[in-house]
PDB file of C-alpha atoms and ligand atoms in Angstrom:
ATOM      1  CA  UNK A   1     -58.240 -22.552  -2.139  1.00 68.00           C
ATOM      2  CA  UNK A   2     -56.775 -19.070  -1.357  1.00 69.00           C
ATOM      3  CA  UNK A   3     -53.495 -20.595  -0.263  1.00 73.00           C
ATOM      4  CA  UNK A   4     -53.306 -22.999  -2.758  1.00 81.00           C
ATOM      5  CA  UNK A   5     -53.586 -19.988  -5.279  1.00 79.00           C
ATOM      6  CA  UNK A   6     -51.418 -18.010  -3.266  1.00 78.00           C
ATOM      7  CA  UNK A   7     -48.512 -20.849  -2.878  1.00 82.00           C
ATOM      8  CA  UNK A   8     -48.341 -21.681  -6.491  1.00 87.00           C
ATOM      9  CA  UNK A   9     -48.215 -18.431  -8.220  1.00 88.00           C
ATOM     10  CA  UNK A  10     -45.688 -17.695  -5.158  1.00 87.00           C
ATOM     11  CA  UNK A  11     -43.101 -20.875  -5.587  1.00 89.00           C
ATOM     12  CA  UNK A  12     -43.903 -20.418  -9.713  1.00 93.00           C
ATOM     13  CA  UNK A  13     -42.371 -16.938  -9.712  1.00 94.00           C
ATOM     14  CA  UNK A  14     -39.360 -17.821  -7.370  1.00 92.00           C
ATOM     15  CA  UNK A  15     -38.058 -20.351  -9.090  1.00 93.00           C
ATOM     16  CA  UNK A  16     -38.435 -18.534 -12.309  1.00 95.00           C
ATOM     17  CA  UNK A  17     -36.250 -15.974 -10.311  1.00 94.00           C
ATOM     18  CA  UNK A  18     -33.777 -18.294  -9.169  1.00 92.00           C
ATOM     19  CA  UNK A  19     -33.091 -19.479 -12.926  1.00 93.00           C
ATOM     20  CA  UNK A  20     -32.774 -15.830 -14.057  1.00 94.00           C
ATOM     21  CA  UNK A  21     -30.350 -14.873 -11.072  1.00 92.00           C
ATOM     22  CA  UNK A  22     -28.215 -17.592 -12.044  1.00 90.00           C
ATOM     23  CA  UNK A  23     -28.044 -17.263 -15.441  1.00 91.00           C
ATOM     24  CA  UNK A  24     -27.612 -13.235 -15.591  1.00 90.00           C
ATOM     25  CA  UNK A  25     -26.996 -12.152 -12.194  1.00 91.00           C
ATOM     26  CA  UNK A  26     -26.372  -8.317 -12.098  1.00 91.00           C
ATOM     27  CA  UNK A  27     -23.830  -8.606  -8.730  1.00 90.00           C
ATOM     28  CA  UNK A  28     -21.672 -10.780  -7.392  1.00 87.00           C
ATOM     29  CA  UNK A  29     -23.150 -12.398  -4.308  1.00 86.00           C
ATOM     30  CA  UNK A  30     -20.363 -11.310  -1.095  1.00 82.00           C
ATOM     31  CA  UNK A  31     -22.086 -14.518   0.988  1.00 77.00           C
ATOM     32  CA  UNK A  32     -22.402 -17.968   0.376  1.00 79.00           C
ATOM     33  CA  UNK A  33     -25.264 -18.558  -0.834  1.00 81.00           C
ATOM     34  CA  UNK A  34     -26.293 -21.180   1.258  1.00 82.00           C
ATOM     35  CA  UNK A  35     -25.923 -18.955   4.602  1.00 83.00           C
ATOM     36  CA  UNK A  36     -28.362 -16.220   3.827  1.00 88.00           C
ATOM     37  CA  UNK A  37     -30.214 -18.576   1.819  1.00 89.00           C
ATOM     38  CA  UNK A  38     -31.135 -20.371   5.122  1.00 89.00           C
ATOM     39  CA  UNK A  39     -31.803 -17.366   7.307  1.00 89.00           C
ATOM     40  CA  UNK A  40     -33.786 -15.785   4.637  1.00 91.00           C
ATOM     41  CA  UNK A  41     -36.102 -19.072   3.725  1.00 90.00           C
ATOM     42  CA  UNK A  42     -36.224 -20.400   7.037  1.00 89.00           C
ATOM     43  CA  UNK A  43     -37.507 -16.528   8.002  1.00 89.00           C
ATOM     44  CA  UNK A  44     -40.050 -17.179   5.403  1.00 88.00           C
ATOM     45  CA  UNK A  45     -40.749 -20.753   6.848  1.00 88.00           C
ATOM     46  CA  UNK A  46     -41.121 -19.709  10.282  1.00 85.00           C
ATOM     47  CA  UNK A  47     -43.820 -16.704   9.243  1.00 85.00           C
ATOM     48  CA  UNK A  48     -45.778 -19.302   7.147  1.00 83.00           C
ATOM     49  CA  UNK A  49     -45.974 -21.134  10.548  1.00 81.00           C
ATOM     50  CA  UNK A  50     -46.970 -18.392  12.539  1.00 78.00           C
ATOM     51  CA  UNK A  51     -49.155 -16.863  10.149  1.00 73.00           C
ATOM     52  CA  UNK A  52     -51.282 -20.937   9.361  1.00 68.00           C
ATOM     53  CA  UNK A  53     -51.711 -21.473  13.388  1.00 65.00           C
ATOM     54  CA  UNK A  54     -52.509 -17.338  13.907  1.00 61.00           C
ATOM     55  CA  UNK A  55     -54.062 -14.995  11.622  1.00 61.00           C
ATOM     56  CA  UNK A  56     -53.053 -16.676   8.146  1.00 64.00           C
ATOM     57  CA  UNK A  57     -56.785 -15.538   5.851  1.00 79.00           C
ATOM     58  CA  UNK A  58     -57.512 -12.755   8.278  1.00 84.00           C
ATOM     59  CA  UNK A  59     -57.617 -10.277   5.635  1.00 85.00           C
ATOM     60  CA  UNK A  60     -59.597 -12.702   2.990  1.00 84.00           C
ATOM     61  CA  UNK A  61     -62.006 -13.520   5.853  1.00 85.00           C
ATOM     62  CA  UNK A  62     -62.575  -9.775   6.485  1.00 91.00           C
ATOM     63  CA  UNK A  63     -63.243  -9.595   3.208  1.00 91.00           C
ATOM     64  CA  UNK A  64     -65.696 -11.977   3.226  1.00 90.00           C
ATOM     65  CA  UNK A  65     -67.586 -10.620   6.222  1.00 91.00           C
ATOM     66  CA  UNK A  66     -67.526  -7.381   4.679  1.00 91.00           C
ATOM     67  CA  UNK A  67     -69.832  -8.402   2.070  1.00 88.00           C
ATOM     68  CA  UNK A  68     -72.199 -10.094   4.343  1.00 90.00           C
ATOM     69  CA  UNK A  69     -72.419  -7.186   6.076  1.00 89.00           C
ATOM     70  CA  UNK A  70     -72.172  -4.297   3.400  1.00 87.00           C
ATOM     71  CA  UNK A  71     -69.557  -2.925   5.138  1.00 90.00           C
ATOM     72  CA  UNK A  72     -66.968  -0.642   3.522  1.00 92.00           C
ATOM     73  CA  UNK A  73     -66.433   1.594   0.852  1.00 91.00           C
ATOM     74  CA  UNK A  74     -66.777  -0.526  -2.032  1.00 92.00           C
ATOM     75  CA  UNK A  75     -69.729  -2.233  -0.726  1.00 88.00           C
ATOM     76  CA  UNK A  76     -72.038   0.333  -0.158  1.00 88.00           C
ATOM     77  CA  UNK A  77     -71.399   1.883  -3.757  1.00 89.00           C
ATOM     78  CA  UNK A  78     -73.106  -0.080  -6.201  1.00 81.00           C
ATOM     79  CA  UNK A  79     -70.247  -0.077  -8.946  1.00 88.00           C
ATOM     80  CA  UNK A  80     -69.435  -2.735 -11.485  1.00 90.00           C
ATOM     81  CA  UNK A  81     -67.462  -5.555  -9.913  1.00 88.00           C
ATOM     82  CA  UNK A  82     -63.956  -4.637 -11.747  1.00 92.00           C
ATOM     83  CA  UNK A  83     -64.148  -1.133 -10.862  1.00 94.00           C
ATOM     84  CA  UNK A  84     -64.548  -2.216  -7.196  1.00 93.00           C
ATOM     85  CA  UNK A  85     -60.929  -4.552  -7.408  1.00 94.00           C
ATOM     86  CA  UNK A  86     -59.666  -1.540  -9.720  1.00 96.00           C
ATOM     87  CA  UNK A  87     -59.996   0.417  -7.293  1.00 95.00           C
ATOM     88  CA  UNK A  88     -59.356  -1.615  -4.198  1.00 95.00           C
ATOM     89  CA  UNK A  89     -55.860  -2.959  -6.109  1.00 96.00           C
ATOM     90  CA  UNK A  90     -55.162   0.798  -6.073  1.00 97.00           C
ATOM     91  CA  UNK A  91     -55.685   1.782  -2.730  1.00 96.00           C
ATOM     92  CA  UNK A  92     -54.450  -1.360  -0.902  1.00 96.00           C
ATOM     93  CA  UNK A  93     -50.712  -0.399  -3.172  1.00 97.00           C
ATOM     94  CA  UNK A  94     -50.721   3.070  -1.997  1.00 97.00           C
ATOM     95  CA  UNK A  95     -51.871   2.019   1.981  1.00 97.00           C
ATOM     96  CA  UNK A  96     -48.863  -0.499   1.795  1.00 96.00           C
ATOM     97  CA  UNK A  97     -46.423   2.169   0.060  1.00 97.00           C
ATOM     98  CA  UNK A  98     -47.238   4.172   3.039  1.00 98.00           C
ATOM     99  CA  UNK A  99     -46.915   1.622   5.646  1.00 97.00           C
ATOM    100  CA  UNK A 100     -43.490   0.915   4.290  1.00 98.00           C
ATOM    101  CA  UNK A 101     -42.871   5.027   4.658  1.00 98.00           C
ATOM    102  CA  UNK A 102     -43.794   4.704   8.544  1.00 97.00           C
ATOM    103  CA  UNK A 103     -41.708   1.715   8.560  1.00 97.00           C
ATOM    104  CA  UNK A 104     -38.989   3.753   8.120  1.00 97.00           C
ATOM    105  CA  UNK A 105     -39.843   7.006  10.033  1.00 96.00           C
ATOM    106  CA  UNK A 106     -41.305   5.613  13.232  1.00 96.00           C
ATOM    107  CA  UNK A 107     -38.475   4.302  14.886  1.00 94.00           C
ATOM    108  CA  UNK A 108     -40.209   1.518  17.005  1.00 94.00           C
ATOM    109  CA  UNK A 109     -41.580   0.610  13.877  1.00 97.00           C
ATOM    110  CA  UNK A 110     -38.083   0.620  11.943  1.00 97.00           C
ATOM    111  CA  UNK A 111     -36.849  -1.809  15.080  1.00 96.00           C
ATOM    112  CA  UNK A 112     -38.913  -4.627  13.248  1.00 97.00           C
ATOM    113  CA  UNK A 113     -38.569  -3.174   9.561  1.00 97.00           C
ATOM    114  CA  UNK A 114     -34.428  -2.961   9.769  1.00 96.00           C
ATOM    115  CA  UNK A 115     -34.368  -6.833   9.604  1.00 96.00           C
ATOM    116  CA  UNK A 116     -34.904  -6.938   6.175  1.00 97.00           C
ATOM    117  CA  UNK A 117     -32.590  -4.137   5.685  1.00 97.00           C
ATOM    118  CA  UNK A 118     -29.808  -6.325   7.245  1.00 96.00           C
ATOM    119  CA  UNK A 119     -29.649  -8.511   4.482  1.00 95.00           C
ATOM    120  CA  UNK A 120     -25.614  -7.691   2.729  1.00 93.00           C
ATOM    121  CA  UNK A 121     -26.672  -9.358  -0.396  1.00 93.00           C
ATOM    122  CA  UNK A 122     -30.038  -8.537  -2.444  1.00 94.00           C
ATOM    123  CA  UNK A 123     -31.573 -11.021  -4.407  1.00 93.00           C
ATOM    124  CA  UNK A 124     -34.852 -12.991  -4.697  1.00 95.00           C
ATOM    125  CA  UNK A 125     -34.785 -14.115  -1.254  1.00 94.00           C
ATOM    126  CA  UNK A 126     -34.367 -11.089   0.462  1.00 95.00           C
ATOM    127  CA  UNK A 127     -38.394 -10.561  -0.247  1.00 94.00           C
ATOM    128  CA  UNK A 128     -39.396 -13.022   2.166  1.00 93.00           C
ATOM    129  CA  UNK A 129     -36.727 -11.881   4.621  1.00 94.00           C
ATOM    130  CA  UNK A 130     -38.935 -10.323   7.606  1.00 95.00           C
ATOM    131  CA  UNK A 131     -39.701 -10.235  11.151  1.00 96.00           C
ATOM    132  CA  UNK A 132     -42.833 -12.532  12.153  1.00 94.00           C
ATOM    133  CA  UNK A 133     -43.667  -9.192  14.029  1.00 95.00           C
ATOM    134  CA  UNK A 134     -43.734  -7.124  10.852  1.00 95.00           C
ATOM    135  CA  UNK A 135     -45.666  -9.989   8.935  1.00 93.00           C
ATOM    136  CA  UNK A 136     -48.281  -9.761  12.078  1.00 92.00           C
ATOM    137  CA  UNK A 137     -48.862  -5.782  12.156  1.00 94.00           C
ATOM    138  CA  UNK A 138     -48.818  -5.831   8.331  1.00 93.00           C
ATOM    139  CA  UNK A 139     -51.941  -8.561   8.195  1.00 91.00           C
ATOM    140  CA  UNK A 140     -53.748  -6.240  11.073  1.00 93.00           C
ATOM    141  CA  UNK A 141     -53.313  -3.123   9.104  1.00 95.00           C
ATOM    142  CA  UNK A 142     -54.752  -5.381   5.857  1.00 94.00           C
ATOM    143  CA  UNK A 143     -57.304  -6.505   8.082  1.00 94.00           C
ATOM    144  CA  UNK A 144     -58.563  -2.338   8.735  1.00 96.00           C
ATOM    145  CA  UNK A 145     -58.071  -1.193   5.060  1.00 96.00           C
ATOM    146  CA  UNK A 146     -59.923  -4.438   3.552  1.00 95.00           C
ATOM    147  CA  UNK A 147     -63.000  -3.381   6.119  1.00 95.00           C
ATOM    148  CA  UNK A 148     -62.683   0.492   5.515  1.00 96.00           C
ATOM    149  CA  UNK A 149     -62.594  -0.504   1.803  1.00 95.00           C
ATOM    150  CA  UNK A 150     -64.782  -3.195   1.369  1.00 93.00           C
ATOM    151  CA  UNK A 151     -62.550  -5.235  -0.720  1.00 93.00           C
ATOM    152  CA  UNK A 152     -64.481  -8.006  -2.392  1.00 91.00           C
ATOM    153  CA  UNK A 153     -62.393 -11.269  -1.871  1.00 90.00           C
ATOM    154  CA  UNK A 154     -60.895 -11.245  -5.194  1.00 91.00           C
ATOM    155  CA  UNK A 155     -59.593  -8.212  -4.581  1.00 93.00           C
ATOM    156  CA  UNK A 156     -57.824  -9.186  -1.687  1.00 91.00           C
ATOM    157  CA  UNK A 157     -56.325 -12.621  -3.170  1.00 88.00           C
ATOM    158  CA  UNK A 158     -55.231 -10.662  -6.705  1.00 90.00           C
ATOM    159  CA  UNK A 159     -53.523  -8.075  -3.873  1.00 92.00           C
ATOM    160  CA  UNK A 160     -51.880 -10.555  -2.240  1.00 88.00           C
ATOM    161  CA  UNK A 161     -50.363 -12.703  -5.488  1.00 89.00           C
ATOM    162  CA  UNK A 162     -49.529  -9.063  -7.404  1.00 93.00           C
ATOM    163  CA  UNK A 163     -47.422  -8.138  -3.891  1.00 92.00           C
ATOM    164  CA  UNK A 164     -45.817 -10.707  -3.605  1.00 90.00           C
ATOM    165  CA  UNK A 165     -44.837 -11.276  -7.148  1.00 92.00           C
ATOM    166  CA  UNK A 166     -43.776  -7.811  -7.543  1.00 95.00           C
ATOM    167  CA  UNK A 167     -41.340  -8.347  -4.463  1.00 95.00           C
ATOM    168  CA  UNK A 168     -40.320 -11.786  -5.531  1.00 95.00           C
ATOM    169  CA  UNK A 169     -39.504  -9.907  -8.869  1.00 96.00           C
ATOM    170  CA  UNK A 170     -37.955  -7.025  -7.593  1.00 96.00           C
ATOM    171  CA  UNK A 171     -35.634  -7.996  -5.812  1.00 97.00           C
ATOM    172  CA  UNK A 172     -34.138 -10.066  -7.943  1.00 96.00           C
ATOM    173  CA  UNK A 173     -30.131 -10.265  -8.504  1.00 95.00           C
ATOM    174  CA  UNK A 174     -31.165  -9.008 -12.078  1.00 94.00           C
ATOM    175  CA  UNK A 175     -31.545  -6.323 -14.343  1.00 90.00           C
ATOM    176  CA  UNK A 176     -33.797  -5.933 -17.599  1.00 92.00           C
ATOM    177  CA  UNK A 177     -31.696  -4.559 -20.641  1.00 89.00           C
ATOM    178  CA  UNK A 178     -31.783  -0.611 -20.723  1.00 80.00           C
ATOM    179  CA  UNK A 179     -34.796   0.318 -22.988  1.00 89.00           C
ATOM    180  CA  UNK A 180     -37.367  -2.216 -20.882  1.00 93.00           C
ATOM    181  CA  UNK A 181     -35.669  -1.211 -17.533  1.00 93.00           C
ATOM    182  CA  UNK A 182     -36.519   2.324 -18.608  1.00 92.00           C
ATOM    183  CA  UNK A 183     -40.359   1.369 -19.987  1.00 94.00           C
ATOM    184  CA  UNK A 184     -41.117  -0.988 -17.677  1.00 96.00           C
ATOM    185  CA  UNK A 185     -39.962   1.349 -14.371  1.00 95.00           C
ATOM    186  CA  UNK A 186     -42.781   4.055 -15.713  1.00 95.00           C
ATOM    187  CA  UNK A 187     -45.546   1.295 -14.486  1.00 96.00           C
ATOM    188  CA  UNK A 188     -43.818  -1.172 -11.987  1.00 96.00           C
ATOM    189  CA  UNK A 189     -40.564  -0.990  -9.304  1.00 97.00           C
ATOM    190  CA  UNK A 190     -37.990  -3.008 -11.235  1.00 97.00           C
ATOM    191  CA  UNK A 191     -35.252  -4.516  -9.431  1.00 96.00           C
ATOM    192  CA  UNK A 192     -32.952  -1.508 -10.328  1.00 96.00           C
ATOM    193  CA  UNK A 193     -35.077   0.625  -8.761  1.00 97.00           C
ATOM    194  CA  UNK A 194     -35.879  -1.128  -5.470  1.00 97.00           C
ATOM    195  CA  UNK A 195     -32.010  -1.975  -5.555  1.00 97.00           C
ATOM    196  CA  UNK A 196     -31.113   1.477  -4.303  1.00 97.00           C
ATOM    197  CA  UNK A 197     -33.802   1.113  -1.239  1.00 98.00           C
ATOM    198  CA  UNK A 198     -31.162  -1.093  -0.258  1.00 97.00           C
ATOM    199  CA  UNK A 199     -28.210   0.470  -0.454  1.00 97.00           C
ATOM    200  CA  UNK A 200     -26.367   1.266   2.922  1.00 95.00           C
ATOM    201  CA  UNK A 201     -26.309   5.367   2.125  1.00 95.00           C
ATOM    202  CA  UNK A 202     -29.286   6.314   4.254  1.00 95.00           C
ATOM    203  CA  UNK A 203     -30.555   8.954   1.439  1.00 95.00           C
ATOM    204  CA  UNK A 204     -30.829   5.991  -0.773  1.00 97.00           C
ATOM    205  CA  UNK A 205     -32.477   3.715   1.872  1.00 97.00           C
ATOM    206  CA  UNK A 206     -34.758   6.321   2.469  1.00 96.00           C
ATOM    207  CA  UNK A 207     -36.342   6.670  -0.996  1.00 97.00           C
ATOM    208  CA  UNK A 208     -37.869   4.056  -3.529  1.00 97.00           C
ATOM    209  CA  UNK A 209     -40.369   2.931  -0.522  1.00 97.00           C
ATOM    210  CA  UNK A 210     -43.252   1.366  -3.709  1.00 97.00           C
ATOM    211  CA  UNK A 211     -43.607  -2.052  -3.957  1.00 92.00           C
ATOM    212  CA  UNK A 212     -45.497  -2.751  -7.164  1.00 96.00           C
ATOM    213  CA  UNK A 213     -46.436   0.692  -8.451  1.00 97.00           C
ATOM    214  CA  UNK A 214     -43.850   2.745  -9.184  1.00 97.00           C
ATOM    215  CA  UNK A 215     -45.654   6.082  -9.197  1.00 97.00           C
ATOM    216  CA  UNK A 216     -46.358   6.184  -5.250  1.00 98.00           C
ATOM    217  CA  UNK A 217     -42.620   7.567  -5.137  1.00 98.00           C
ATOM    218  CA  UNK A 218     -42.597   9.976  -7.755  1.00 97.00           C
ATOM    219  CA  UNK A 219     -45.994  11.540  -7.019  1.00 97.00           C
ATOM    220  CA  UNK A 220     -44.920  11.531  -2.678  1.00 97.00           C
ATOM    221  CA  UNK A 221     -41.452  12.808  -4.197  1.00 97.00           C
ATOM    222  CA  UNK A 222     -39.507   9.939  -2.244  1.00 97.00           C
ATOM    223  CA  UNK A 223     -38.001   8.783  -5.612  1.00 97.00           C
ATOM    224  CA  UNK A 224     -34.310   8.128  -6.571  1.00 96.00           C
ATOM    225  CA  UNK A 225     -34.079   7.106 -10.187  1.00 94.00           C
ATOM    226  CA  UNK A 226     -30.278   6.542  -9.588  1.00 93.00           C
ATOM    227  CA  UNK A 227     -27.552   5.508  -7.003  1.00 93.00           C
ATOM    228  CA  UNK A 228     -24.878   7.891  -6.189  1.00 94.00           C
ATOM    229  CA  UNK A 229     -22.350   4.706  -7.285  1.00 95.00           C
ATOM    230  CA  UNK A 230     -23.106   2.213 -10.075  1.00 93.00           C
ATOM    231  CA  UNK A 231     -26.189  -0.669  -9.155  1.00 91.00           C
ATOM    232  CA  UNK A 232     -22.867  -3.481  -9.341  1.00 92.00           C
ATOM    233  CA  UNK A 233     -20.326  -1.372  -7.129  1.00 92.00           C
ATOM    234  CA  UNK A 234     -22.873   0.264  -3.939  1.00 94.00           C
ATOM    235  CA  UNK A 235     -22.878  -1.121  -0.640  1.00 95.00           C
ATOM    236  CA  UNK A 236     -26.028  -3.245   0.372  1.00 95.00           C
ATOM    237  CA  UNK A 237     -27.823  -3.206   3.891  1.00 95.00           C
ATOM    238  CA  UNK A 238     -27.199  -1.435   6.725  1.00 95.00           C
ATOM    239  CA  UNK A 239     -23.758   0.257   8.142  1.00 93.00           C
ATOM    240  CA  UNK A 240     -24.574  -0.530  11.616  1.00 91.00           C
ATOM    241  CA  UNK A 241     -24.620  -4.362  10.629  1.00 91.00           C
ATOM    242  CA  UNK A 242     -21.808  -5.952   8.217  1.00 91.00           C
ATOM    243  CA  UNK A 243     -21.018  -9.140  10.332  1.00 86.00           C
ATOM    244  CA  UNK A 244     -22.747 -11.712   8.828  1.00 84.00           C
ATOM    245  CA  UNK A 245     -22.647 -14.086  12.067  1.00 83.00           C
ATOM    246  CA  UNK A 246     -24.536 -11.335  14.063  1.00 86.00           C
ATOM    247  CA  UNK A 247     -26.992 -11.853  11.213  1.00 87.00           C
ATOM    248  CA  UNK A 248     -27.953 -15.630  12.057  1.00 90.00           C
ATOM    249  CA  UNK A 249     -31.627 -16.804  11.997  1.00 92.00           C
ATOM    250  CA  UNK A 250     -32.178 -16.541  15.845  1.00 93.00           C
ATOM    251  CA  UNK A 251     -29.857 -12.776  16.035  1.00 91.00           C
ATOM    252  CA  UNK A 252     -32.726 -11.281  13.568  1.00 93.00           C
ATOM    253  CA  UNK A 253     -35.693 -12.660  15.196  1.00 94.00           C
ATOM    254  CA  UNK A 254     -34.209 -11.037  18.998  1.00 92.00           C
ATOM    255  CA  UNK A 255     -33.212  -7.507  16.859  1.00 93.00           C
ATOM    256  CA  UNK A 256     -35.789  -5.257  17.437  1.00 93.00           C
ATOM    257  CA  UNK A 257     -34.866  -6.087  21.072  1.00 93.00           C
ATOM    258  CA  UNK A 258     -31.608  -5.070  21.034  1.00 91.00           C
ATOM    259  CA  UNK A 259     -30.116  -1.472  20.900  1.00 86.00           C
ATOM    260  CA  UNK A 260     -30.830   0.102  18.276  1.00 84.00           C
ATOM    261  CA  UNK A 261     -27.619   0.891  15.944  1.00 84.00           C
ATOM    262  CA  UNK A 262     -27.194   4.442  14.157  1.00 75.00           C
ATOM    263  CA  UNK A 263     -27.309   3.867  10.525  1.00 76.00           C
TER     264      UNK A 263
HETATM  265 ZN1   ZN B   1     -37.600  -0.649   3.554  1.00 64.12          ZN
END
């Protein structure tokens, strides 16, 4: 049921990305498509994989034996159940903002994290464009906030759906006409916005770490509400890698094993 939910809301919102990028795409694409496409999806493929014969519903089943056993924050406060996944929704963004942070200032942990960075184009795709290894830590950490927490199991499926959706939707190839970009950017990390995490200056990588909410940056001052060049001219991904063959399905999943490159 929890996949099923997960899946649909997941394929839904790319697809309804994949129309948008190709109608109004903000940049032009310096790959073919079809080449990152396949290293990005079959990335994506290959964690589903690993994920359904590992530790796929870890978190969710945490969850559930958390309220069995009335462990965790929410579960030994008696509060109204919306409160609880209020709050939960809350903390779990801010825990993952600040994963993303370490990703980026431990370096054995930026080994893993720099494969997504690698990508030279940015569009929907590029969300789902992670190490298995990443995907594996990232469930564990779930697993200890959703028990420290006590996350009922809604919480932790609406988590999961808002994530990805937010990441599906910002990284979109797009851009929402000034005003909303503006309006919208106050609440959520529009694809403007998580455009310059990608950007090869490392200032700019460096910055813009939120996922869904944009005020984890502005409050942790780690926000940059513009590029140094304009969003259709900057350089994307990483200086130490611009050679796309390097950048092949079976080269990312070996990189964290391999020297690591000065960015
Ligand atoms: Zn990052």
């Amino acid at each position: 049921m929890e996949v099923i939910v997960r899946l649909s809301v997941f394929f839904g919102i790319l697809i309804g990305m994949l129309v948008w990028e190709a109608w109004r795409p903000t940049r032009r694409l310096q790959l073919q498509r079809l080449q990152r496409w396949t290293v990005n999806l079959g990335l994506a493929l290959f964690n589903i994989l690993v994920m359904r014969i590992s530790v796929g519903a870890a978190a969710w089943q945490a969850s559930i034996w958390a309220a069995e056993q009335s462990v965790g924050i929410f579960n030994v406060l008696i509060l109204p159940s919306w409160l609880s996944i209020a709050g939960s929704l809350l903390l779990l963004d801010l825990a993952i903002y600040a994963q993303h942070v370490a990703a980026h200032r431990w370096r054995w942990f930026w080994r893993l994290h720099q494969v997504h960075h690698t990508d030279i184009d940015f569009d929907t795709t590029t969300a789902v464009r992670f190490h298995p290894m990443e995907i594996m830590l990232s469930m564990a950490y779930k697993v200890v906030l959703v028990l420290l927490l006590g996350a009922q199991p809604m919480a932790v499926i609406m988590f999961e759906v808002i994530l990805n959706g937010c990441a599906l939707f910002n990284h979109g190839n797009v851009s929402l006409p000034g005003g909303w970009e503006k309006r919208l950017r106050y609440l959520l990390v529009t694809p403007d916005m998580h455009r310059i995490h990608h950007s090869a200056r490392p200032i700019e990588t460096d910055s813009n770490y939120g996922f869904s909410l944009s005020c984890w940056d502005r409050l942790f001052k780690t926000y940059t509400s513009q590029a140094q060049l304009p969003q259709t001219e900057m350089t994307i991904g990483l200086n130490g890698f611009r050679e796309p063959n390097e950048l092949g399905f079976f080269g990312l999943l070996a990189l964290p094993f391999r020297r690591l490159r000065l960015r």
